[in-house]
Coordinates of C-alpha atoms and ligand atoms in Angstrom, one line a residue:
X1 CA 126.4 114.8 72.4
X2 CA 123.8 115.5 75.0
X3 CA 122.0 112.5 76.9
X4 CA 118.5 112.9 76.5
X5 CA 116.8 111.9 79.4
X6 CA 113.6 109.4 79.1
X7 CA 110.7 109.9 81.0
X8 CA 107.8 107.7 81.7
X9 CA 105.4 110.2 79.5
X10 CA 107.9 109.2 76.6
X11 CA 107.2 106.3 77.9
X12 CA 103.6 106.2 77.8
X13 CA 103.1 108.3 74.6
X14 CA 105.8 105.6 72.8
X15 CA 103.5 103.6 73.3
X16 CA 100.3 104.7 72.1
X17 CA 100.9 103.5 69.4
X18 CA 100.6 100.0 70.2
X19 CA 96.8 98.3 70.2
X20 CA 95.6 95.5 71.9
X21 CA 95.4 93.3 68.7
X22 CA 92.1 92.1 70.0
X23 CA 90.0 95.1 70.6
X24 CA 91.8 97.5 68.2
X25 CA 92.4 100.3 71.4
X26 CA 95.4 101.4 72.4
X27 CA 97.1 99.4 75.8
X28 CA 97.6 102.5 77.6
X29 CA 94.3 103.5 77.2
X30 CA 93.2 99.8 78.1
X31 CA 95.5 99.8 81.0
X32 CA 97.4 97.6 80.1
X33 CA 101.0 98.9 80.7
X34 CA 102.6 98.6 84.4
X35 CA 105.8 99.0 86.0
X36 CA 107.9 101.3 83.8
X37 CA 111.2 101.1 85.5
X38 CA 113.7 103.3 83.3
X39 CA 117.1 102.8 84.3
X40 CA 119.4 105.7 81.9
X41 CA 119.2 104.4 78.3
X42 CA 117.1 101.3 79.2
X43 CA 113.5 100.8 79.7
X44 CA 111.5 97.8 81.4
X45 CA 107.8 97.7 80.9
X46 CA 105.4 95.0 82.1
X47 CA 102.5 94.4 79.6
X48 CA 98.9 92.7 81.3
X49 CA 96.9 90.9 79.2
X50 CA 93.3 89.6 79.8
X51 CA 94.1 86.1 80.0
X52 CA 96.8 83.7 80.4
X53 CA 98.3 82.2 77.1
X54 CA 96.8 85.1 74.7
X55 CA 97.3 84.1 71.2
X56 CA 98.4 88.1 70.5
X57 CA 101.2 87.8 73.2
X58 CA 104.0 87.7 70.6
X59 CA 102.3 90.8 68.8
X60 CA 102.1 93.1 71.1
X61 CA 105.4 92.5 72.6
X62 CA 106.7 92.9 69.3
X63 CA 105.5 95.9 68.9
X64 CA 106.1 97.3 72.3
X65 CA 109.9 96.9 72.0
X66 CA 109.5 98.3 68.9
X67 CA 107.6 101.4 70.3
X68 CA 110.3 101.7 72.8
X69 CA 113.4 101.2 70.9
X70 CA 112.4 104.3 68.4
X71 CA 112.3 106.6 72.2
X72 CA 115.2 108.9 71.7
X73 CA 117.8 107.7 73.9
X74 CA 116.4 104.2 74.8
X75 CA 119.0 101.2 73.5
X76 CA 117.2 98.7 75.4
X77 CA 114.1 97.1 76.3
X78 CA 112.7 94.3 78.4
X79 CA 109.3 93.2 78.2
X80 CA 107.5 91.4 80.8
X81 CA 103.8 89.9 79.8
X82 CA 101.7 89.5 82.8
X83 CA 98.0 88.3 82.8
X84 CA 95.0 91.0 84.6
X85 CA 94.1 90.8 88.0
X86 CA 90.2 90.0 88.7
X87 CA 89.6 93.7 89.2
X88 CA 91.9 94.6 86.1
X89 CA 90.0 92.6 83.7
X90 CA 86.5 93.8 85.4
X91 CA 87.7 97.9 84.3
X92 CA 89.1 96.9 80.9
X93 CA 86.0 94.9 80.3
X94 CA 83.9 98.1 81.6
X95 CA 85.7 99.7 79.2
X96 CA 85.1 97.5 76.0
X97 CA 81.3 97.5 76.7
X98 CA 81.0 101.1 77.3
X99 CA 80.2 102.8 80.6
X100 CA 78.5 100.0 83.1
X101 CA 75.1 99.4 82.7
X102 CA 74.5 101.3 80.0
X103 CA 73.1 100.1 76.6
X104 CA 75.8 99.3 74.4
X105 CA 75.1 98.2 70.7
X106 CA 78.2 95.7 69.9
X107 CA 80.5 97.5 67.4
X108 CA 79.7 94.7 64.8
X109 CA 76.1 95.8 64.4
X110 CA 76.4 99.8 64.3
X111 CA 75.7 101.0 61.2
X112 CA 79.4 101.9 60.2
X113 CA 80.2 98.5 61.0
X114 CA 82.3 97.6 57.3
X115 CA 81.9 93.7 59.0
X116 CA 80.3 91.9 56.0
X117 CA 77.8 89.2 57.4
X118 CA 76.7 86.4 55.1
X119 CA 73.9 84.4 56.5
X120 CA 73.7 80.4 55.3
X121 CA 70.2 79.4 55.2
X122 CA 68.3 76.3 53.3
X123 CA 64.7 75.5 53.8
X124 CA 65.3 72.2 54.8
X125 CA 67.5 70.3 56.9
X126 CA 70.5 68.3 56.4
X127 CA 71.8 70.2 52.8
X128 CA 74.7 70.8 54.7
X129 CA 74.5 74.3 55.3
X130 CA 76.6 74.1 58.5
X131 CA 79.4 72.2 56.8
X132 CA 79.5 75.0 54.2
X133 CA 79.8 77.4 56.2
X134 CA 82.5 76.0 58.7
X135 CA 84.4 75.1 55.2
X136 CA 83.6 78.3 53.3
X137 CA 85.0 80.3 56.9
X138 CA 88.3 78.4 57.2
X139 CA 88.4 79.2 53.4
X140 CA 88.2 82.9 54.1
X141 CA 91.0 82.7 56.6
X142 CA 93.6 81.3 54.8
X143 CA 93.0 83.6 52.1
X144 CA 93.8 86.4 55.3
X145 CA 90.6 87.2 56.7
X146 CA 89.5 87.8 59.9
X147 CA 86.6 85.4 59.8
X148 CA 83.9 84.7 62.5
X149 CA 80.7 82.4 63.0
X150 CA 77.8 82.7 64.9
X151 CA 76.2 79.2 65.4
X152 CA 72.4 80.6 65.0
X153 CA 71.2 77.1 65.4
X154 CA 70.4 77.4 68.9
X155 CA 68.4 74.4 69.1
X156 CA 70.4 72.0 66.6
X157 CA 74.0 73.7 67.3
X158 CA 76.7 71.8 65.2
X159 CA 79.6 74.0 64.6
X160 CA 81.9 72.6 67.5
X161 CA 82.0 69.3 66.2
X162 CA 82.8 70.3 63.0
X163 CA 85.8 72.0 64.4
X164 CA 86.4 69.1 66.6
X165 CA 86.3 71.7 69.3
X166 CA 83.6 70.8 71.3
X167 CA 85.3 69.7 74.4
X168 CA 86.8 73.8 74.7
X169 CA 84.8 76.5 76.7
X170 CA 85.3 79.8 75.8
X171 CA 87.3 82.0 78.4
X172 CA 85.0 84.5 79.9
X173 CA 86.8 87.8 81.4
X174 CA 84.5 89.9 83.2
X175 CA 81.1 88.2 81.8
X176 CA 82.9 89.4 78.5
X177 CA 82.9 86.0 76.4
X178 CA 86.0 85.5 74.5
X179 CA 85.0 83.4 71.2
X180 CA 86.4 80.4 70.5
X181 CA 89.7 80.0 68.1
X182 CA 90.4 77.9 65.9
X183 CA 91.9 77.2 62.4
X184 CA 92.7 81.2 62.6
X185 CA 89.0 81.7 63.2
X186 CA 86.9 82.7 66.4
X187 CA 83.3 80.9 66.9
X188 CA 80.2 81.2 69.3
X189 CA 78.1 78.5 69.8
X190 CA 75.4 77.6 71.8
X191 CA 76.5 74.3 72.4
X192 CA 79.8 76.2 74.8
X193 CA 76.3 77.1 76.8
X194 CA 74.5 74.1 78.1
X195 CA 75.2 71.6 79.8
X196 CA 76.5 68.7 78.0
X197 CA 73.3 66.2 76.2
X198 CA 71.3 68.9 78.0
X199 CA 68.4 70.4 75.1
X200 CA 67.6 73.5 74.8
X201 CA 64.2 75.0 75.8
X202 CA 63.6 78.1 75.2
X203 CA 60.9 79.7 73.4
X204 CA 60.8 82.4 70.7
X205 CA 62.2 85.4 72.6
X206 CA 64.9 83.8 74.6
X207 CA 66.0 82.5 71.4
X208 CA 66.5 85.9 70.0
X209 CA 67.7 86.9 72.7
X210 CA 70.0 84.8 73.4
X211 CA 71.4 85.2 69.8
X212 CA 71.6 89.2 70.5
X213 CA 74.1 87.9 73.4
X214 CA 75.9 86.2 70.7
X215 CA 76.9 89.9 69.6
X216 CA 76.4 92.3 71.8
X217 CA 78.4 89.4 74.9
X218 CA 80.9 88.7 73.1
X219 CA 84.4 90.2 72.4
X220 CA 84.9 90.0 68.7
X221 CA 87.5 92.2 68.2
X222 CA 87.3 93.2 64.5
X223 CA 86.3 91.4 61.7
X224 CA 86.4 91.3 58.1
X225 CA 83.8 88.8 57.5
X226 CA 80.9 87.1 59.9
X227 CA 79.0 84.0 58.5
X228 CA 75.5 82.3 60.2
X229 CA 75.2 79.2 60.2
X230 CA 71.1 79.2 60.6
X231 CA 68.7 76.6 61.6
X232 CA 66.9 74.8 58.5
X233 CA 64.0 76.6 57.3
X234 CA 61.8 79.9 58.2
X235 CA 61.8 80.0 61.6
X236 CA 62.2 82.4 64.3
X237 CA 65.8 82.4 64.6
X238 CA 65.8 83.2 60.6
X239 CA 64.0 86.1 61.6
X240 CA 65.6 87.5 64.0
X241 CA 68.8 87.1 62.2
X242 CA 67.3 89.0 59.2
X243 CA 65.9 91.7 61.9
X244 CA 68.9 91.9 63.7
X245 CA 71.4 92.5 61.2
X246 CA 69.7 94.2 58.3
X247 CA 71.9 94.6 56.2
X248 CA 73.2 90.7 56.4
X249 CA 73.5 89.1 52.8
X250 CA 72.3 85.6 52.1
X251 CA 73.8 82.6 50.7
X252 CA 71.1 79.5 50.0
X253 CA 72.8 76.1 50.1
X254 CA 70.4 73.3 48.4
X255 CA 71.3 70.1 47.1
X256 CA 70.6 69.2 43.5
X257 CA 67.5 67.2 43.7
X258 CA 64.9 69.3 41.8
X259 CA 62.2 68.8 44.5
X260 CA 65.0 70.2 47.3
X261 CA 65.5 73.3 44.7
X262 CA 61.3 74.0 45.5
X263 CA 62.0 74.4 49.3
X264 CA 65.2 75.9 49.2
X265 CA 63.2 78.3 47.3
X266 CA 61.1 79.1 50.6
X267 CA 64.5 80.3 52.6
X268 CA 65.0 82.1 49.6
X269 CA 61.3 84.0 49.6
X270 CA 61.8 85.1 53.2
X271 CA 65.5 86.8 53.0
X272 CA 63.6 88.7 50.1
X273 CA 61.0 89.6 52.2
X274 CA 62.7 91.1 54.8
X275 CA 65.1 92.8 52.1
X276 CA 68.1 91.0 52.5
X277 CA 70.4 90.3 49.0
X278 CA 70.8 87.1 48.1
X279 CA 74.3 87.0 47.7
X280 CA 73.7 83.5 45.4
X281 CA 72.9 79.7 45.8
X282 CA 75.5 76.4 47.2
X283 CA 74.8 73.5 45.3
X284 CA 75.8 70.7 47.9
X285 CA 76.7 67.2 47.4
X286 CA 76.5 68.0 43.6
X287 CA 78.3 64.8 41.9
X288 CA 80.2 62.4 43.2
X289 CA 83.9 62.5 41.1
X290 CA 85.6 59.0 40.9
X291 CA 88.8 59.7 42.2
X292 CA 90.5 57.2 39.4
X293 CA 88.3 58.2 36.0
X294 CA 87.5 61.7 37.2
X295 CA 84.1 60.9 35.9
X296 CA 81.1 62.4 37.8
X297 CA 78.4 60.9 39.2
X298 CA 75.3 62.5 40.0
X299 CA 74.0 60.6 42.8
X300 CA 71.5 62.7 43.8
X301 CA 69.7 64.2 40.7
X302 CA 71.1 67.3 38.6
X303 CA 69.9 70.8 38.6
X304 CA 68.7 71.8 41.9
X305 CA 71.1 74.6 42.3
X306 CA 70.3 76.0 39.0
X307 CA 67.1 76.4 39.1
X308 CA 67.2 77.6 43.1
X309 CA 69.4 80.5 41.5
X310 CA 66.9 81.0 38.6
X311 CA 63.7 81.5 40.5
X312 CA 65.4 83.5 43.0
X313 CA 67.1 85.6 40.7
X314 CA 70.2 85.5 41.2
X315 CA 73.3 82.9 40.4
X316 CA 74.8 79.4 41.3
X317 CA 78.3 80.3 42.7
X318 CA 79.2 77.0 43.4
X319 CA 78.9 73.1 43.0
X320 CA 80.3 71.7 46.2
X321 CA 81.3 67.6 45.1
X322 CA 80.4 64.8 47.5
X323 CA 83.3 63.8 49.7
X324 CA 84.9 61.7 52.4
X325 CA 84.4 64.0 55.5
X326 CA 84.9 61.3 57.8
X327 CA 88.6 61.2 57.0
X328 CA 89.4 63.2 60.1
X329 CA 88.0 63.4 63.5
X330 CA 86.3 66.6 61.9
X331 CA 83.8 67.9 59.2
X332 CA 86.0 70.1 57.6
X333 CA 87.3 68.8 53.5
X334 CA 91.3 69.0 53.2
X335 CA 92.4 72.4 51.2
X336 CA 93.4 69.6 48.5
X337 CA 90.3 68.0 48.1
X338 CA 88.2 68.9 46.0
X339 CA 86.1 70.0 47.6
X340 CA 88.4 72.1 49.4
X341 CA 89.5 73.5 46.2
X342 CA 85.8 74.4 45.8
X343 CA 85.5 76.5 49.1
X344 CA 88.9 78.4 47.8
X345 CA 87.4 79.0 44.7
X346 CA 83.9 80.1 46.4
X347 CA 85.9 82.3 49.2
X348 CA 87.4 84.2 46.3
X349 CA 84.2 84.6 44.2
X350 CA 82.7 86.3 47.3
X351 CA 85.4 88.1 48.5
X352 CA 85.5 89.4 45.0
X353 CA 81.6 90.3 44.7
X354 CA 81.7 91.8 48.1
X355 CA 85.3 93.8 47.1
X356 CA 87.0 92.4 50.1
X357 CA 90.4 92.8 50.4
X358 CA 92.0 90.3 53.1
X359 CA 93.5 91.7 56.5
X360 CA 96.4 89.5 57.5
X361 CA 99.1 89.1 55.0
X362 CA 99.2 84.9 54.4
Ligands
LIG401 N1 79.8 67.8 50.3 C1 79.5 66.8 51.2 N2 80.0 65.6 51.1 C2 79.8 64.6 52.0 N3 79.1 64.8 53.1 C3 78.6 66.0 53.3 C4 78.8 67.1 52.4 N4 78.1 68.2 52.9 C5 77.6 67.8 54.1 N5 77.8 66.5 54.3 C6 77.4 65.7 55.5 O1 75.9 65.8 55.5 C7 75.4 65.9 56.8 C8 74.6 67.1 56.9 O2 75.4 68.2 56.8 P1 75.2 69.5 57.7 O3 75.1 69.2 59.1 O4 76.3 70.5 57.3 O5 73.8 70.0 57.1 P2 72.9 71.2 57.7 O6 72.1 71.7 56.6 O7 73.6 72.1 58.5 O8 71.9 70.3 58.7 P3 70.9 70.9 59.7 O9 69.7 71.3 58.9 O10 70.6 69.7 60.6 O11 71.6 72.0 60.5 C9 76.7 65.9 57.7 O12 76.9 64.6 58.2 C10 77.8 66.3 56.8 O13 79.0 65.7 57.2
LIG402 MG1 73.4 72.7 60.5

């Protein structure tokens, strides 16, 4: 039989194929494949990637021996992972962003963005709107989605600690943030921004724009599903979020005092207003349930949510139970909890309503 000789443009078109996992573009496009060495039937390729310790490293290397092993007369492949040089990182950031100093619009927020963005508001503070939505996200990605959150409370940031992540900055490559990851999620915060017990200062239009940064600064890679965590009540950041991302659906989180319904109400009003659906209403810290009688209390009145879903016109999806949060050095419930069966149950109601179907096989 014939030999059939490799080349390096097998090489190369081989692997086309493969994407950064990341940024969805193909590594030879990204430049991210160096030192093909082909020695008769076997190939050595050294992959770079942005920074040290990627969490895709197995991934692509993977699926680069994979790429090369289905070459016509390659038997064998070595893969080397490198990390980017300054100036590496600096072209294949150039190249994410679009050409430099031009106007990019982040992919997430072009129109033919399929990114679903729920928005968690409440008029008033403390319902626990950030806890659902730290909750509701990890619920989303065990189910297989690739889930993100935007911290919109600039001022009042909390997400971090939730995660017990606030200790980690985010890598930046190339004034390119890299969110944060965590429980098979990725987060920005403002709190990875200031200086630690340092408030934050700024005034209406910073704010916004700061919360533009969020998008259009920040490698996301793709997403299925992007939740807000907003700032209690109407304020500008509310706004912005509804003006910057039109087509962003709401979810109102209350708690079932009757007189919390009335303000919750308000949040409600203003996602109206600016045409945003209201995807439906969190009843949080609905009943306590006594772990031996299974009997529920209802510590703090009964009915809030329902009538928050009745007025706004649309429906109470779920009834989130009091629970013990301070079991771990974090505010996220255990997936056996109840209330962690109730942000499975809630995940899968919205995933459903929204026809979601999850990314990553779990
Ligand atoms: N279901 C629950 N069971 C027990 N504690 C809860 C529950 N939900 C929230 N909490 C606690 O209530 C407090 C307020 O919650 P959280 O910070 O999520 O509210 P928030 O609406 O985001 O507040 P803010 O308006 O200040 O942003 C936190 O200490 C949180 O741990
Ligand atoms: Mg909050």
């Amino acid at each position: 039989m014939a030999k059939v000789s490799v080349t390096e443009d097998a090489v190369l078109e081989a692997l086309r194929v493969v994407e950064d996992p990341e940024v969805r573009r193909s590594i030879v496009e990204m430049d991210m494949v160096r030192h093909i060495v082909i020695d008769g039937s076997k190939v050595d390729v050294e992959i770079v990637l942005t920074i040290r310790g990627c969490p895709m490293r197995s991934v692509i290397e993977d699926q680069v021996r994979d790429a090369l092993l289905s070459i016509p007369g390659v038997t064998m492949a070595t893969i080397t992972i490198g990390t980017m040089t300054d100036e590496e990182r600096d072209r294949f950031a150039t190249k994410i962003r679009g050409k430099e100093g031009e106007e990019t619009v982040s992919p997430l927020l072009q129109a033919d963005s399929s990114t679903k963005f729920i928005a968690v508001a409440s008029g008033k503070g403390g319902v626990g709107k950030s806890t659902v939505t730290a909750n509701l996200a990890v619920a989303f990605a065990r189910l297989g989605y690739r889930v993100g959150i935007v911290d919109a409370d600039i001022y009042g940031f909390s997400i971090p600690n939730i995660f017990g992540i606030a200790d980690v900055k985010p890598a930046v490559v190339s004034n390119l943030i890299m969110p944060a990851q965590t429980h098979g999620l990725k987060i920005v915060s403002m709190h990875f921004f200031v200086p630690e017990n340092r408030p934050v200062i700024w005034r209406g239009p910073m704010l916004g724009k700061m919360l533009r940064n969020f998008f259009q600064e920040v490698h996301w890679g793709e997403l299925d599903i992007m939740l807000l965590d907003l700032p209690p009540g109407t304020g500008d950041i509310a706004l912005d979020v509804h003006n910057m991302l039109p087509k962003s659906l709401e979810l109102i989180v209350t708690t079932p005092h009757v007189n919390a319904a009335d303000v919750a109400v308000r949040a409600g009003y203003m996602a109206q207003q600016v045409k945003h659906d209201i995807i439906g209403v969190i009843e949080n810290m609905a009943y306590y349930q006594c772990g031996q009688c299974g009997e529920k209390a209802y510590l703090f009145g009964q009915g809030g949510g329902e009538q928050v879903a009745q007025t706004l016109g649309t429906q109470l999806l779920a009834q989130i139970p009091l629970g013990e949060i301070g079991a771990s050095t974090t505010g996220l419930f255990a997936p056996e909890s109840l209330q962690g069966e109730a942000f499975h149950e809630l995940a899968m109601t919205l995933a459903d309503r929204l026809a979601m179907q999850p990314s990553v096989t779990v």
